[in-house]
Amino acid sequence: KLSPEYLSNTCTSFRKRVKDSKDQKTYFLKIHAPWDVLATYADVLKIKVPFKASDIPHGQDVPLEWLSHPFRLPEHIMRPVPDYFTYPFDKGKTDFFLINDKDTFFPPSTRNRIVFYILARCPYYKEGRNDREKTGIKRLLSNGTYTAAFPLHDCRYWKRARNAECESERYNLYKHWARFLCFYKEQPLNLIRKYYGEKIGIYFAWLGFYTEMLFFAAVMGLICFTYGALSYDDNISSKEICNDSIGGTILMCPLCDKKCPFWKLNSTCLSSWQSHLFDNEGTVFFAIFMGIWVTLFLEFWKRRQARLEYEWDLVDFEEEQQQLQIRPEFEIRCTNRRLNKITQEMEPYLPITSKCARFCLSGATVLFWVCLIVACIIGVIAYRLAVYAAFASIIKDPMRKIQVVGRFITPQLATSVTASCINFVIIMILNFFYEKVAVWITDMEIPKTHLEYENRLTMKMFLFQFVNYYSSCFYLAFFKGKFVGYPGEYSYMFGGLSKLRNEECDPGGCLIELSTQLVIVMAGKQLWGNIQEALLPGRKGRHHPENHYSRWEQDNVLLNFSQLGLFYEYLEMVIQFGFITLFVASFPLAPLLALFNNILEIRVDAWKFTTQFRRPVASKARNIGAWQEILNAVAILSVVTNAFIMAFTSDMIPRMVYLYAYSEKSNMRGYVNNSLSVYNISQIPEAHMPEEHDSWMDNSTTCRYRDYRYPPGHEREYKHTMQFWHILAAKMAFIIIMEHVVFVVKFFVAWMIPDVPSDVKARIKRERYLTQEYLHNYEVERLKLQLSASFITEPPSEMTSPTDKHEILSECL
């Protein structure tokens, strides 16, 4: 651990150059770290540097490699630097490393990381004073002493650097990566890593791999949707609903009190056809496929990540670099000191009482906001119940002149669409406030390391976003239409305290409403996010030539890339991942929408990084952090949710039970009539009867409703029939079978696919072996030189003869 005095001396040893701007108001201080400072801190931070060119080949030629040629980038872009064997830098062994030029030995990303590390810990208080919180560039930025601190881009993005010897990596990134016309090209991950650092490189590697895997899910989802469209004419149930002699003669009971009239079943003809597009036999296989796909995605990503860890020298990095580096904010705010048992040095710590108090306040704040989200969802549900009656009275009233619209828009659809839009607006508003609250409570907890800070913020934000985005979908999938009751004994929201009757599903099934909700929230979120990114405030750097405005002035007007910039990018993608896995059984086209969005997202993010943001301080990361565990949890939960959606939200199980157990001719004819129960209209309480209904009821004495109950006059009148219990047993059996099948396949696939490829394991072992061998040879040669020098400088002695020295050297060898 370095003393504050050493840090202060180091800061003053920087080469500084002060320049004023064209407006004569803003002054720029350029800080450059000389070789001695870079070497010292490279030793402190254990930065790996090359000591020998690698002799391990990249891999064998791939068959039919010419097919991928249109998607490939030039080799000098994909591999901007040669491969080397690396070893943590040691200032005392500079001749062991391949140092051809000290000015270019450390790449720019390493140089700016070292400089920022020093600036973040450099004190600016006078000796003997107690204001020791005056430490670091972050505090100087917060109190307005400096307005910005950032590394410079290496050139303008639209043209190369003037000096041909200087690298133009920003220009290369813009030309081969950040333009949308390059959407079909592979990403230059090594160049991204070299210019922006490993942390940003890992993000784009993960996003690219996720998009590649989405292609297979999108193709399968499109096949499932196509099957539903092609089997349109084989949908006997929809034909019966639309048939005037069947659906046109079935009078349905009112769906709400007073305002909702009796209605004919054939009025839901269009919604039943729409439901068949997503609720068909292919949906079951697609749900099972997605359960296996998500496992393959996570397992193959682990392998890809392990390969990147090796190629980018990130093996064993996390423990050495991140967990042992204390945040400057922690050092400043924690005045108590105690002995570290590992380093045997005094370090700051947070007392257990203060830590518990801060965690309790943090937990209470998170719980309050989660409850606020639930309250908003309940409010939206109340809106659905209250507004449904209004839509029903307008759309279904035969006396009104809107029958053309009424044929295409059912009251359920109108209510679902408007409620989904309102819910989306509420989600966006709550997101705006909770982002600030989450950062505040995480700062209040004072995490010790940067890794701990990001992990805590990640868990808080994802918990909130999970409840915020998915709660309405969970309501539609697992609660709506499940606790309705039957005519005369309806269930009400908040019991008897309100007159809001619980919602029934659309006659076409609840799955079509879940699909509507999913499309509006998922597509709306993606569209809103892309609009926000595409409409970033215009930057004026390109319009001002360099001979009038210096490079640092052009960089200064760019947007600042905050420490949590990648956090929000990950969060956006993980929320999307939840949509395409948790509820994909209700909308097979969700992966296709996600694929199109991600193809655009990669290039929009690349464009932002290259043209709109200042160059961020490079930082290392060996993986995607806490997001990996979140993805694993979502993957497991998705198997359960899709099994329940297929069992309880879809009509697949009732149709299968009817086909194999109750159908007389082993087909679906008569299913519609079988799935509707009968109720005596005269038994409907007056408070539930619709207004003005006598004129068009066709003197019917009974109405129908979706359920499996005994008809009036039966000894078990309005009780559940045996078919209801058979269907319930089939649903539970389906859930158990599907979950076990998918989980067995998941665990088998995970067991079959090792997390680290065998060739990567072999390369790591070979590199470690060669490193030890070269290090041993280096030490031996160094010892030889020392002994040879002692032969020349030391006078002959009777006590130590040349023969003795040769024996000593032999023992050392």
PDB file of N, CA and C in Angstrom, residues 467-535:
ATOM      1  N   VAL A 467     -39.832  -6.623 -11.213  1.00  0.00           N
ATOM      2  CA  VAL A 467     -41.205  -6.395 -10.751  1.00  0.00           C
ATOM      3  C   VAL A 467     -41.905  -5.387 -11.649  1.00  0.00           C
ATOM      4  N   ASN A 468     -41.167  -4.367 -12.079  1.00  0.00           N
ATOM      5  CA  ASN A 468     -41.772  -3.279 -12.847  1.00  0.00           C
ATOM      6  C   ASN A 468     -42.244  -3.756 -14.226  1.00  0.00           C
ATOM      7  N   TYR A 469     -41.397  -4.505 -14.918  1.00  0.00           N
ATOM      8  CA  TYR A 469     -41.718  -4.896 -16.290  1.00  0.00           C
ATOM      9  C   TYR A 469     -42.568  -6.158 -16.371  1.00  0.00           C
ATOM     10  N   TYR A 470     -42.368  -7.095 -15.468  1.00  0.00           N
ATOM     11  CA  TYR A 470     -42.984  -8.406 -15.630  1.00  0.00           C
ATOM     12  C   TYR A 470     -44.249  -8.619 -14.806  1.00  0.00           C
ATOM     13  N   SER A 471     -44.527  -7.738 -13.837  1.00  0.00           N
ATOM     14  CA  SER A 471     -45.668  -7.998 -12.949  1.00  0.00           C
ATOM     15  C   SER A 471     -46.988  -8.024 -13.719  1.00  0.00           C
ATOM     16  N   SER A 472     -47.164  -7.118 -14.685  1.00  0.00           N
ATOM     17  CA  SER A 472     -48.408  -7.115 -15.457  1.00  0.00           C
ATOM     18  C   SER A 472     -48.527  -8.385 -16.298  1.00  0.00           C
ATOM     19  N   CYS A 473     -47.405  -8.877 -16.817  1.00  0.00           N
ATOM     20  CA  CYS A 473     -47.434 -10.125 -17.596  1.00  0.00           C
ATOM     21  C   CYS A 473     -47.761 -11.315 -16.700  1.00  0.00           C
ATOM     22  N   PHE A 474     -47.217 -11.317 -15.478  1.00  0.00           N
ATOM     23  CA  PHE A 474     -47.545 -12.394 -14.541  1.00  0.00           C
ATOM     24  C   PHE A 474     -49.022 -12.372 -14.197  1.00  0.00           C
ATOM     25  N   TYR A 475     -49.606 -11.186 -14.070  1.00  0.00           N
ATOM     26  CA  TYR A 475     -51.029 -11.092 -13.766  1.00  0.00           C
ATOM     27  C   TYR A 475     -51.861 -11.705 -14.887  1.00  0.00           C
ATOM     28  N   LEU A 476     -51.547 -11.328 -16.128  1.00  0.00           N
ATOM     29  CA  LEU A 476     -52.318 -11.857 -17.260  1.00  0.00           C
ATOM     30  C   LEU A 476     -52.118 -13.356 -17.434  1.00  0.00           C
ATOM     31  N   ALA A 477     -50.904 -13.833 -17.147  1.00  0.00           N
ATOM     32  CA  ALA A 477     -50.611 -15.246 -17.398  1.00  0.00           C
ATOM     33  C   ALA A 477     -51.181 -16.164 -16.325  1.00  0.00           C
ATOM     34  N   PHE A 478     -51.152 -15.725 -15.079  1.00  0.00           N
ATOM     35  CA  PHE A 478     -51.436 -16.669 -13.994  1.00  0.00           C
ATOM     36  C   PHE A 478     -52.599 -16.271 -13.080  1.00  0.00           C
ATOM     37  N   PHE A 479     -53.161 -15.076 -13.252  1.00  0.00           N
ATOM     38  CA  PHE A 479     -54.226 -14.657 -12.340  1.00  0.00           C
ATOM     39  C   PHE A 479     -55.513 -14.280 -13.063  1.00  0.00           C
ATOM     40  N   LYS A 480     -55.391 -13.602 -14.197  1.00  0.00           N
ATOM     41  CA  LYS A 480     -56.606 -13.171 -14.888  1.00  0.00           C
ATOM     42  C   LYS A 480     -57.400 -14.371 -15.380  1.00  0.00           C
ATOM     43  N   GLY A 481     -58.692 -14.326 -15.126  1.00  0.00           N
ATOM     44  CA  GLY A 481     -59.584 -15.385 -15.578  1.00  0.00           C
ATOM     45  C   GLY A 481     -59.555 -16.645 -14.740  1.00  0.00           C
ATOM     46  N   LYS A 482     -58.717 -16.677 -13.684  1.00  0.00           N
ATOM     47  CA  LYS A 482     -58.602 -17.897 -12.867  1.00  0.00           C
ATOM     48  C   LYS A 482     -59.493 -17.850 -11.625  1.00  0.00           C
ATOM     49  N   PHE A 483     -59.937 -16.664 -11.239  1.00  0.00           N
ATOM     50  CA  PHE A 483     -60.733 -16.519 -10.010  1.00  0.00           C
ATOM     51  C   PHE A 483     -61.977 -15.679 -10.319  1.00  0.00           C
ATOM     52  N   VAL A 484     -62.769 -16.165 -11.280  1.00  0.00           N
ATOM     53  CA  VAL A 484     -63.918 -15.400 -11.765  1.00  0.00           C
ATOM     54  C   VAL A 484     -65.202 -15.804 -11.052  1.00  0.00           C
ATOM     55  N   GLY A 485     -65.350 -17.085 -10.793  1.00  0.00           N
ATOM     56  CA  GLY A 485     -66.623 -17.582 -10.269  1.00  0.00           C
ATOM     57  C   GLY A 485     -67.542 -17.947 -11.424  1.00  0.00           C
ATOM     58  N   TYR A 486     -68.845 -17.827 -11.203  1.00  0.00           N
ATOM     59  CA  TYR A 486     -69.823 -18.140 -12.252  1.00  0.00           C
ATOM     60  C   TYR A 486     -71.042 -17.253 -12.039  1.00  0.00           C
ATOM     61  N   PRO A 487     -71.936 -17.138 -13.032  1.00  0.00           N
ATOM     62  CA  PRO A 487     -73.093 -16.242 -12.890  1.00  0.00           C
ATOM     63  C   PRO A 487     -73.858 -16.505 -11.602  1.00  0.00           C
ATOM     64  N   GLY A 488     -74.126 -15.437 -10.899  1.00  0.00           N
ATOM     65  CA  GLY A 488     -74.801 -15.540  -9.603  1.00  0.00           C
ATOM     66  C   GLY A 488     -73.844 -15.629  -8.446  1.00  0.00           C
ATOM     67  N   GLU A 489     -72.628 -16.084  -8.679  1.00  0.00           N
ATOM     68  CA  GLU A 489     -71.616 -16.209  -7.623  1.00  0.00           C
ATOM     69  C   GLU A 489     -70.264 -15.696  -8.136  1.00  0.00           C
ATOM     70  N   TYR A 490     -70.266 -14.497  -8.666  1.00  0.00           N
ATOM     71  CA  TYR A 490     -69.028 -13.940  -9.193  1.00  0.00           C
ATOM     72  C   TYR A 490     -68.099 -13.497  -8.063  1.00  0.00           C
ATOM     73  N   SER A 491     -66.799 -13.493  -8.373  1.00  0.00           N
ATOM     74  CA  SER A 491     -65.790 -13.000  -7.429  1.00  0.00           C
ATOM     75  C   SER A 491     -65.468 -11.550  -7.772  1.00  0.00           C
ATOM     76  N   TYR A 492     -65.212 -10.752  -6.738  1.00  0.00           N
ATOM     77  CA  TYR A 492     -64.981  -9.325  -6.916  1.00  0.00           C
ATOM     78  C   TYR A 492     -63.618  -8.941  -6.350  1.00  0.00           C
ATOM     79  N   MET A 493     -63.046  -7.900  -6.967  1.00  0.00           N
ATOM     80  CA  MET A 493     -61.780  -7.356  -6.491  1.00  0.00           C
ATOM     81  C   MET A 493     -61.990  -6.761  -5.105  1.00  0.00           C
ATOM     82  N   PHE A 494     -61.070  -7.061  -4.177  1.00  0.00           N
ATOM     83  CA  PHE A 494     -61.158  -6.643  -2.775  1.00  0.00           C
ATOM     84  C   PHE A 494     -62.403  -7.221  -2.102  1.00  0.00           C
ATOM     85  N   GLY A 495     -62.851  -8.399  -2.570  1.00  0.00           N
ATOM     86  CA  GLY A 495     -63.996  -9.037  -1.945  1.00  0.00           C
ATOM     87  C   GLY A 495     -65.272  -8.267  -2.210  1.00  0.00           C
ATOM     88  N   GLY A 496     -66.065  -8.089  -1.166  1.00  0.00           N
ATOM     89  CA  GLY A 496     -67.324  -7.361  -1.312  1.00  0.00           C
ATOM     90  C   GLY A 496     -67.188  -5.881  -1.110  1.00  0.00           C
ATOM     91  N   LEU A 497     -65.937  -5.378  -0.965  1.00  0.00           N
ATOM     92  CA  LEU A 497     -65.733  -3.954  -0.713  1.00  0.00           C
ATOM     93  C   LEU A 497     -65.858  -3.123  -1.981  1.00  0.00           C
ATOM     94  N   SER A 498     -65.830  -3.743  -3.132  1.00  0.00           N
ATOM     95  CA  SER A 498     -65.934  -2.998  -4.383  1.00  0.00           C
ATOM     96  C   SER A 498     -66.925  -3.686  -5.297  1.00  0.00           C
ATOM     97  N   LYS A 499     -67.322  -2.981  -6.323  1.00  0.00           N
ATOM     98  CA  LYS A 499     -68.234  -3.526  -7.323  1.00  0.00           C
ATOM     99  C   LYS A 499     -67.496  -3.890  -8.607  1.00  0.00           C
ATOM    100  N   LEU A 500     -66.161  -4.040  -8.484  1.00  0.00           N
ATOM    101  CA  LEU A 500     -65.349  -4.373  -9.645  1.00  0.00           C
ATOM    102  C   LEU A 500     -65.207  -5.889  -9.739  1.00  0.00           C
ATOM    103  N   ARG A 501     -65.889  -6.465 -10.707  1.00  0.00           N
ATOM    104  CA  ARG A 501     -65.885  -7.908 -10.875  1.00  0.00           C
ATOM    105  C   ARG A 501     -64.576  -8.355 -11.530  1.00  0.00           C
ATOM    106  N   ASN A 502     -64.002  -9.449 -11.018  1.00  0.00           N
ATOM    107  CA  ASN A 502     -62.746  -9.945 -11.574  1.00  0.00           C
ATOM    108  C   ASN A 502     -62.888 -10.219 -13.067  1.00  0.00           C
ATOM    109  N   GLU A 503     -61.792  -9.952 -13.770  1.00  0.00           N
ATOM    110  CA  GLU A 503     -61.804 -10.070 -15.229  1.00  0.00           C
ATOM    111  C   GLU A 503     -61.898 -11.518 -15.681  1.00  0.00           C
ATOM    112  N   GLU A 504     -62.624 -11.689 -16.769  1.00  0.00           N
ATOM    113  CA  GLU A 504     -62.609 -12.959 -17.481  1.00  0.00           C
ATOM    114  C   GLU A 504     -61.666 -12.842 -18.672  1.00  0.00           C
ATOM    115  N   CYS A 505     -61.206 -13.982 -19.133  1.00  0.00           N
ATOM    116  CA  CYS A 505     -60.335 -13.975 -20.299  1.00  0.00           C
ATOM    117  C   CYS A 505     -61.142 -13.654 -21.547  1.00  0.00           C
ATOM    118  N   ASP A 506     -60.428 -13.208 -22.566  1.00  0.00           N
ATOM    119  CA  ASP A 506     -61.041 -13.042 -23.874  1.00  0.00           C
ATOM    120  C   ASP A 506     -61.595 -14.394 -24.329  1.00  0.00           C
ATOM    121  N   PRO A 507     -62.754 -14.384 -25.008  1.00  0.00           N
ATOM    122  CA  PRO A 507     -63.297 -15.677 -25.480  1.00  0.00           C
ATOM    123  C   PRO A 507     -62.299 -16.471 -26.312  1.00  0.00           C
ATOM    124  N   GLY A 508     -61.333 -15.787 -26.924  1.00  0.00           N
ATOM    125  CA  GLY A 508     -60.292 -16.491 -27.651  1.00  0.00           C
ATOM    126  C   GLY A 508     -59.216 -17.058 -26.756  1.00  0.00           C
ATOM    127  N   GLY A 509     -59.279 -16.744 -25.459  1.00  0.00           N
ATOM    128  CA  GLY A 509     -58.292 -17.229 -24.504  1.00  0.00           C
ATOM    129  C   GLY A 509     -57.438 -16.095 -23.967  1.00  0.00           C
ATOM    130  N   CYS A 510     -56.856 -16.312 -22.775  1.00  0.00           N
ATOM    131  CA  CYS A 510     -56.013 -15.293 -22.154  1.00  0.00           C
ATOM    132  C   CYS A 510     -54.680 -15.140 -22.869  1.00  0.00           C
ATOM    133  N   LEU A 511     -54.306 -16.124 -23.678  1.00  0.00           N
ATOM    134  CA  LEU A 511     -52.987 -16.077 -24.305  1.00  0.00           C
ATOM    135  C   LEU A 511     -52.871 -14.908 -25.269  1.00  0.00           C
ATOM    136  N   ILE A 512     -53.973 -14.573 -25.961  1.00  0.00           N
ATOM    137  CA  ILE A 512     -53.914 -13.469 -26.910  1.00  0.00           C
ATOM    138  C   ILE A 512     -53.723 -12.152 -26.176  1.00  0.00           C
ATOM    139  N   GLU A 513     -54.294 -12.016 -24.978  1.00  0.00           N
ATOM    140  CA  GLU A 513     -54.086 -10.792 -24.193  1.00  0.00           C
ATOM    141  C   GLU A 513     -52.660 -10.721 -23.661  1.00  0.00           C
ATOM    142  N   LEU A 514     -52.091 -11.845 -23.249  1.00  0.00           N
ATOM    143  CA  LEU A 514     -50.698 -11.859 -22.808  1.00  0.00           C
ATOM    144  C   LEU A 514     -49.772 -11.499 -23.960  1.00  0.00           C
ATOM    145  N   SER A 515     -50.088 -11.979 -25.150  1.00  0.00           N
ATOM    146  CA  SER A 515     -49.295 -11.630 -26.329  1.00  0.00           C
ATOM    147  C   SER A 515     -49.358 -10.133 -26.597  1.00  0.00           C
ATOM    148  N   THR A 516     -50.554  -9.559 -26.474  1.00  0.00           N
ATOM    149  CA  THR A 516     -50.707  -8.117 -26.688  1.00  0.00           C
ATOM    150  C   THR A 516     -49.881  -7.323 -25.686  1.00  0.00           C
ATOM    151  N   GLN A 517     -49.954  -7.714 -24.421  1.00  0.00           N
ATOM    152  CA  GLN A 517     -49.184  -7.029 -23.383  1.00  0.00           C
ATOM    153  C   GLN A 517     -47.691  -7.148 -23.653  1.00  0.00           C
ATOM    154  N   LEU A 518     -47.246  -8.334 -24.029  1.00  0.00           N
ATOM    155  CA  LEU A 518     -45.825  -8.568 -24.267  1.00  0.00           C
ATOM    156  C   LEU A 518     -45.322  -7.726 -25.433  1.00  0.00           C
ATOM    157  N   VAL A 519     -46.099  -7.674 -26.504  1.00  0.00           N
ATOM    158  CA  VAL A 519     -45.678  -6.898 -27.676  1.00  0.00           C
ATOM    159  C   VAL A 519     -45.577  -5.419 -27.339  1.00  0.00           C
ATOM    160  N   ILE A 520     -46.577  -4.882 -26.655  1.00  0.00           N
ATOM    161  CA  ILE A 520     -46.588  -3.446 -26.367  1.00  0.00           C
ATOM    162  C   ILE A 520     -45.446  -3.061 -25.431  1.00  0.00           C
ATOM    163  N   VAL A 521     -45.252  -3.810 -24.345  1.00  0.00           N
ATOM    164  CA  VAL A 521     -44.221  -3.448 -23.372  1.00  0.00           C
ATOM    165  C   VAL A 521     -42.829  -3.706 -23.929  1.00  0.00           C
ATOM    166  N   MET A 522     -42.624  -4.883 -24.541  1.00  0.00           N
ATOM    167  CA  MET A 522     -41.301  -5.224 -25.059  1.00  0.00           C
ATOM    168  C   MET A 522     -40.915  -4.341 -26.235  1.00  0.00           C
ATOM    169  N   ALA A 523     -41.801  -4.254 -27.229  1.00  0.00           N
ATOM    170  CA  ALA A 523     -41.493  -3.428 -28.398  1.00  0.00           C
ATOM    171  C   ALA A 523     -41.424  -1.956 -28.029  1.00  0.00           C
ATOM    172  N   GLY A 524     -42.304  -1.520 -27.136  1.00  0.00           N
ATOM    173  CA  GLY A 524     -42.272  -0.122 -26.714  1.00  0.00           C
ATOM    174  C   GLY A 524     -40.990   0.237 -25.996  1.00  0.00           C
ATOM    175  N   LYS A 525     -40.527  -0.650 -25.136  1.00  0.00           N
ATOM    176  CA  LYS A 525     -39.283  -0.393 -24.428  1.00  0.00           C
ATOM    177  C   LYS A 525     -38.103  -0.329 -25.392  1.00  0.00           C
ATOM    178  N   GLN A 526     -38.037  -1.287 -26.321  1.00  0.00           N
ATOM    179  CA  GLN A 526     -36.934  -1.298 -27.276  1.00  0.00           C
ATOM    180  C   GLN A 526     -36.984  -0.075 -28.184  1.00  0.00           C
ATOM    181  N   LEU A 527     -38.165   0.292 -28.655  1.00  0.00           N
ATOM    182  CA  LEU A 527     -38.291   1.449 -29.531  1.00  0.00           C
ATOM    183  C   LEU A 527     -37.929   2.730 -28.803  1.00  0.00           C
ATOM    184  N   TRP A 528     -38.398   2.859 -27.570  1.00  0.00           N
ATOM    185  CA  TRP A 528     -38.101   4.063 -26.788  1.00  0.00           C
ATOM    186  C   TRP A 528     -36.607   4.165 -26.497  1.00  0.00           C
ATOM    187  N   GLY A 529     -35.983   3.033 -26.168  1.00  0.00           N
ATOM    188  CA  GLY A 529     -34.550   3.050 -25.897  1.00  0.00           C
ATOM    189  C   GLY A 529     -33.741   3.426 -27.120  1.00  0.00           C
ATOM    190  N   ASN A 530     -34.104   2.891 -28.297  1.00  0.00           N
ATOM    191  CA  ASN A 530     -33.375   3.221 -29.515  1.00  0.00           C
ATOM    192  C   ASN A 530     -33.578   4.670 -29.922  1.00  0.00           C
ATOM    193  N   ILE A 531     -34.781   5.198 -29.705  1.00  0.00           N
ATOM    194  CA  ILE A 531     -35.026   6.609 -30.015  1.00  0.00           C
ATOM    195  C   ILE A 531     -34.176   7.501 -29.113  1.00  0.00           C
ATOM    196  N   GLN A 532     -34.116   7.160 -27.824  1.00  0.00           N
ATOM    197  CA  GLN A 532     -33.294   7.946 -26.911  1.00  0.00           C
ATOM    198  C   GLN A 532     -31.833   7.936 -27.318  1.00  0.00           C
ATOM    199  N   GLU A 533     -31.337   6.774 -27.737  1.00  0.00           N
ATOM    200  CA  GLU A 533     -29.931   6.679 -28.115  1.00  0.00           C
ATOM    201  C   GLU A 533     -29.658   7.371 -29.445  1.00  0.00           C
ATOM    202  N   ALA A 534     -30.591   7.251 -30.380  1.00  0.00           N
ATOM    203  CA  ALA A 534     -30.369   7.855 -31.694  1.00  0.00           C
ATOM    204  C   ALA A 534     -30.496   9.374 -31.656  1.00  0.00           C
ATOM    205  N   LEU A 535     -31.302   9.884 -30.716  1.00  0.00           N
ATOM    206  CA  LEU A 535     -31.510  11.328 -30.623  1.00  0.00           C
ATOM    207  C   LEU A 535     -30.664  11.950 -29.526  1.00  0.00           C
TER     208      LEU A 535
END
